Amino acid sequence: MAEKVIEAIRGLERDRFRAMVDGNGPLLDELLSDNVSYIHTNGKRETKQQFIDGITAGRRRYRQIEIQSQDVLPAGRETFIVTGRALIEMEANNGALLFPIAYTALHAQEDGEWRLVAWQATRCAIE
């Protein structure tokens, strides 16, 4: 049972990253908890609506998000913690930004659906 849920959580992470690249606000709305705490690599915290609006309005433009490593661990029956590393490519006013991150994500069941309830990422040195 846990393996099936772990694979489902991995799929949700891929779906969320794809929605961020595609600017897919409705999918992000489905995948994020209404009470999500989303903390970016610069320390800025956003609500669900602020995060989605930044992407759909084009203020934050992701070109690619490549998962480099990922561990999914149960933290109870209805909660999973994801830790990982990813390579982020963003569009900036003066060209592309490319940087690695380490992140922690918390997924929990809400009304029978898995949703992201917390995210915190740190920009890493390029190794």
PDB file of C-alpha atoms in Angstrom:
ATOM      1  CA  MET A   1       0.000   0.000   0.000  1.00  0.00           C
ATOM      2  CA  ALA A   2       2.718   2.495   0.962  1.00  0.00           C
ATOM      3  CA  GLU A   3       4.567   1.884  -2.337  1.00  0.00           C
ATOM      4  CA  LYS A   4       1.444   2.796  -4.319  1.00  0.00           C
ATOM      5  CA  VAL A   5       1.031   6.014  -2.357  1.00  0.00           C
ATOM      6  CA  ILE A   6       4.735   6.852  -2.717  1.00  0.00           C
ATOM      7  CA  GLU A   7       4.451   6.485  -6.502  1.00  0.00           C
ATOM      8  CA  ALA A   8       1.290   8.609  -6.482  1.00  0.00           C
ATOM      9  CA  ILE A   9       3.103  11.346  -4.526  1.00  0.00           C
ATOM     10  CA  ARG A  10       6.017  11.206  -7.004  1.00  0.00           C
ATOM     11  CA  GLY A  11       3.472  11.643  -9.788  1.00  0.00           C
ATOM     12  CA  LEU A  12       1.908  14.633  -8.041  1.00  0.00           C
ATOM     13  CA  GLU A  13       5.329  16.258  -7.723  1.00  0.00           C
ATOM     14  CA  ARG A  14       5.954  15.748 -11.461  1.00  0.00           C
ATOM     15  CA  ASP A  15       2.470  17.091 -12.260  1.00  0.00           C
ATOM     16  CA  ARG A  16       3.010  20.186 -10.110  1.00  0.00           C
ATOM     17  CA  PHE A  17       6.385  20.942 -11.664  1.00  0.00           C
ATOM     18  CA  ARG A  18       4.893  20.490 -15.160  1.00  0.00           C
ATOM     19  CA  ALA A  19       1.971  22.803 -14.246  1.00  0.00           C
ATOM     20  CA  MET A  20       4.473  25.425 -13.055  1.00  0.00           C
ATOM     21  CA  VAL A  21       6.344  25.270 -16.380  1.00  0.00           C
ATOM     22  CA  ASP A  22       3.106  25.285 -18.394  1.00  0.00           C
ATOM     23  CA  GLY A  23       1.485  28.059 -16.336  1.00  0.00           C
ATOM     24  CA  ASN A  24      -1.457  25.754 -15.622  1.00  0.00           C
ATOM     25  CA  GLY A  25      -3.309  27.583 -12.836  1.00  0.00           C
ATOM     26  CA  PRO A  26      -6.301  25.207 -12.639  1.00  0.00           C
ATOM     27  CA  LEU A  27      -4.046  22.184 -12.119  1.00  0.00           C
ATOM     28  CA  LEU A  28      -1.996  24.016  -9.491  1.00  0.00           C
ATOM     29  CA  ASP A  29      -5.264  24.921  -7.756  1.00  0.00           C
ATOM     30  CA  GLU A  30      -6.134  21.203  -7.566  1.00  0.00           C
ATOM     31  CA  LEU A  31      -2.694  20.109  -6.339  1.00  0.00           C
ATOM     32  CA  LEU A  32      -2.153  22.724  -3.614  1.00  0.00           C
ATOM     33  CA  SER A  33      -3.950  22.879  -0.297  1.00  0.00           C
ATOM     34  CA  ASP A  34      -5.925  26.055   0.304  1.00  0.00           C
ATOM     35  CA  ASN A  35      -3.678  26.558   3.344  1.00  0.00           C
ATOM     36  CA  VAL A  36      -0.354  25.806   1.624  1.00  0.00           C
ATOM     37  CA  SER A  37       2.757  27.514   2.945  1.00  0.00           C
ATOM     38  CA  TYR A  38       5.015  28.032  -0.078  1.00  0.00           C
ATOM     39  CA  ILE A  39       8.506  29.338   0.769  1.00  0.00           C
ATOM     40  CA  HIS A  40      10.788  30.168  -2.146  1.00  0.00           C
ATOM     41  CA  THR A  41      14.578  29.959  -2.277  1.00  0.00           C
ATOM     42  CA  ASN A  42      14.806  33.685  -1.468  1.00  0.00           C
ATOM     43  CA  GLY A  43      12.801  33.183   1.733  1.00  0.00           C
ATOM     44  CA  LYS A  44       9.624  34.784   0.388  1.00  0.00           C
ATOM     45  CA  ARG A  45       6.465  33.069   1.662  1.00  0.00           C
ATOM     46  CA  GLU A  46       3.362  32.987  -0.505  1.00  0.00           C
ATOM     47  CA  THR A  47      -0.197  31.842  -0.107  1.00  0.00           C
ATOM     48  CA  LYS A  48      -1.764  29.528  -2.641  1.00  0.00           C
ATOM     49  CA  GLN A  49      -3.356  32.385  -4.564  1.00  0.00           C
ATOM     50  CA  GLN A  50      -0.190  34.507  -4.571  1.00  0.00           C
ATOM     51  CA  PHE A  51       1.827  31.567  -5.890  1.00  0.00           C
ATOM     52  CA  ILE A  52      -0.657  30.689  -8.639  1.00  0.00           C
ATOM     53  CA  ASP A  53      -1.152  34.343  -9.635  1.00  0.00           C
ATOM     54  CA  GLY A  54       2.614  34.875  -9.948  1.00  0.00           C
ATOM     55  CA  ILE A  55       2.823  32.003 -12.411  1.00  0.00           C
ATOM     56  CA  THR A  56      -0.344  32.609 -14.432  1.00  0.00           C
ATOM     57  CA  ALA A  57       0.346  36.368 -14.706  1.00  0.00           C
ATOM     58  CA  GLY A  58       3.877  35.653 -15.962  1.00  0.00           C
ATOM     59  CA  ARG A  59       5.678  37.349 -13.062  1.00  0.00           C
ATOM     60  CA  ARG A  60       7.420  34.029 -12.378  1.00  0.00           C
ATOM     61  CA  ARG A  61       8.275  32.086 -15.534  1.00  0.00           C
ATOM     62  CA  TYR A  62       9.671  28.581 -15.216  1.00  0.00           C
ATOM     63  CA  ARG A  63      11.261  27.129 -18.338  1.00  0.00           C
ATOM     64  CA  GLN A  64      12.161  23.727 -16.890  1.00  0.00           C
ATOM     65  CA  ILE A  65      12.225  21.881 -13.588  1.00  0.00           C
ATOM     66  CA  GLU A  66      14.319  18.723 -13.590  1.00  0.00           C
ATOM     67  CA  ILE A  67      14.127  16.415 -10.587  1.00  0.00           C
ATOM     68  CA  GLN A  68      17.638  15.188  -9.792  1.00  0.00           C
ATOM     69  CA  SER A  69      16.881  13.155  -6.677  1.00  0.00           C
ATOM     70  CA  GLN A  70      13.829  12.530  -4.556  1.00  0.00           C
ATOM     71  CA  ASP A  71      12.942  10.603  -1.409  1.00  0.00           C
ATOM     72  CA  VAL A  72       9.336  10.117  -0.307  1.00  0.00           C
ATOM     73  CA  LEU A  73       8.815   9.050   3.292  1.00  0.00           C
ATOM     74  CA  PRO A  74       5.603   8.360   5.204  1.00  0.00           C
ATOM     75  CA  ALA A  75       5.048  10.577   8.239  1.00  0.00           C
ATOM     76  CA  GLY A  76       1.776   8.986   9.311  1.00  0.00           C
ATOM     77  CA  ARG A  77      -1.149   7.439   7.487  1.00  0.00           C
ATOM     78  CA  GLU A  78      -2.192  10.611   5.703  1.00  0.00           C
ATOM     79  CA  THR A  79       1.061  12.563   5.419  1.00  0.00           C
ATOM     80  CA  PHE A  80       4.210  12.133   3.327  1.00  0.00           C
ATOM     81  CA  ILE A  81       7.420  14.134   3.335  1.00  0.00           C
ATOM     82  CA  VAL A  82       9.329  14.612   0.095  1.00  0.00           C
ATOM     83  CA  THR A  83      12.963  15.708   0.130  1.00  0.00           C
ATOM     84  CA  GLY A  84      14.868  16.216  -3.038  1.00  0.00           C
ATOM     85  CA  ARG A  85      17.048  18.170  -5.356  1.00  0.00           C
ATOM     86  CA  ALA A  86      16.028  19.776  -8.611  1.00  0.00           C
ATOM     87  CA  LEU A  87      17.531  21.935 -11.313  1.00  0.00           C
ATOM     88  CA  ILE A  88      15.441  25.031 -11.997  1.00  0.00           C
ATOM     89  CA  GLU A  89      15.546  27.088 -15.169  1.00  0.00           C
ATOM     90  CA  MET A  90      13.644  30.351 -15.009  1.00  0.00           C
ATOM     91  CA  GLU A  91      13.143  33.182 -17.426  1.00  0.00           C
ATOM     92  CA  ALA A  92      14.349  36.528 -16.126  1.00  0.00           C
ATOM     93  CA  ASN A  93      14.347  40.013 -17.633  1.00  0.00           C
ATOM     94  CA  ASN A  94      17.998  39.658 -18.606  1.00  0.00           C
ATOM     95  CA  GLY A  95      17.916  36.038 -19.810  1.00  0.00           C
ATOM     96  CA  ALA A  96      17.686  32.595 -18.289  1.00  0.00           C
ATOM     97  CA  LEU A  97      18.567  31.705 -14.717  1.00  0.00           C
ATOM     98  CA  LEU A  98      19.720  28.161 -14.013  1.00  0.00           C
ATOM     99  CA  PHE A  99      20.255  26.980 -10.448  1.00  0.00           C
ATOM    100  CA  PRO A 100      20.009  23.837  -8.313  1.00  0.00           C
ATOM    101  CA  ILE A 101      17.758  23.650  -5.263  1.00  0.00           C
ATOM    102  CA  ALA A 102      17.247  21.351  -2.302  1.00  0.00           C
ATOM    103  CA  TYR A 103      13.655  21.161  -1.132  1.00  0.00           C
ATOM    104  CA  THR A 104      11.249  19.696   1.364  1.00  0.00           C
ATOM    105  CA  ALA A 105       7.582  19.220   0.526  1.00  0.00           C
ATOM    106  CA  LEU A 106       4.769  17.965   2.710  1.00  0.00           C
ATOM    107  CA  HIS A 107       1.767  16.227   1.153  1.00  0.00           C
ATOM    108  CA  ALA A 108      -1.343  15.340   3.142  1.00  0.00           C
ATOM    109  CA  GLN A 109      -4.767  13.926   2.405  1.00  0.00           C
ATOM    110  CA  GLU A 110      -7.572  16.468   2.281  1.00  0.00           C
ATOM    111  CA  ASP A 111     -11.068  15.206   1.501  1.00  0.00           C
ATOM    112  CA  GLY A 112      -9.600  12.009   0.055  1.00  0.00           C
ATOM    113  CA  GLU A 113      -7.141  13.820  -2.246  1.00  0.00           C
ATOM    114  CA  TRP A 114      -3.387  14.297  -1.810  1.00  0.00           C
ATOM    115  CA  ARG A 115      -2.407  17.962  -1.738  1.00  0.00           C
ATOM    116  CA  LEU A 116       0.773  19.923  -1.138  1.00  0.00           C
ATOM    117  CA  VAL A 117       0.500  21.647   2.257  1.00  0.00           C
ATOM    118  CA  ALA A 118       4.061  22.962   2.650  1.00  0.00           C
ATOM    119  CA  TRP A 119       7.092  23.653   0.463  1.00  0.00           C
ATOM    120  CA  GLN A 120      10.452  25.128   1.329  1.00  0.00           C
ATOM    121  CA  ALA A 121      13.414  25.316  -1.009  1.00  0.00           C
ATOM    122  CA  THR A 122      17.017  26.460  -0.701  1.00  0.00           C
ATOM    123  CA  ARG A 123      19.244  27.483  -3.551  1.00  0.00           C
ATOM    124  CA  CYS A 124      22.383  25.325  -3.633  1.00  0.00           C
ATOM    125  CA  ALA A 125      25.884  26.003  -4.807  1.00  0.00           C
ATOM    126  CA  ILE A 126      26.637  24.558  -8.207  1.00  0.00           C
ATOM    127  CA  GLU A 127      28.860  21.532  -7.594  1.00  0.00           C
TER     128      GLU A 127
END
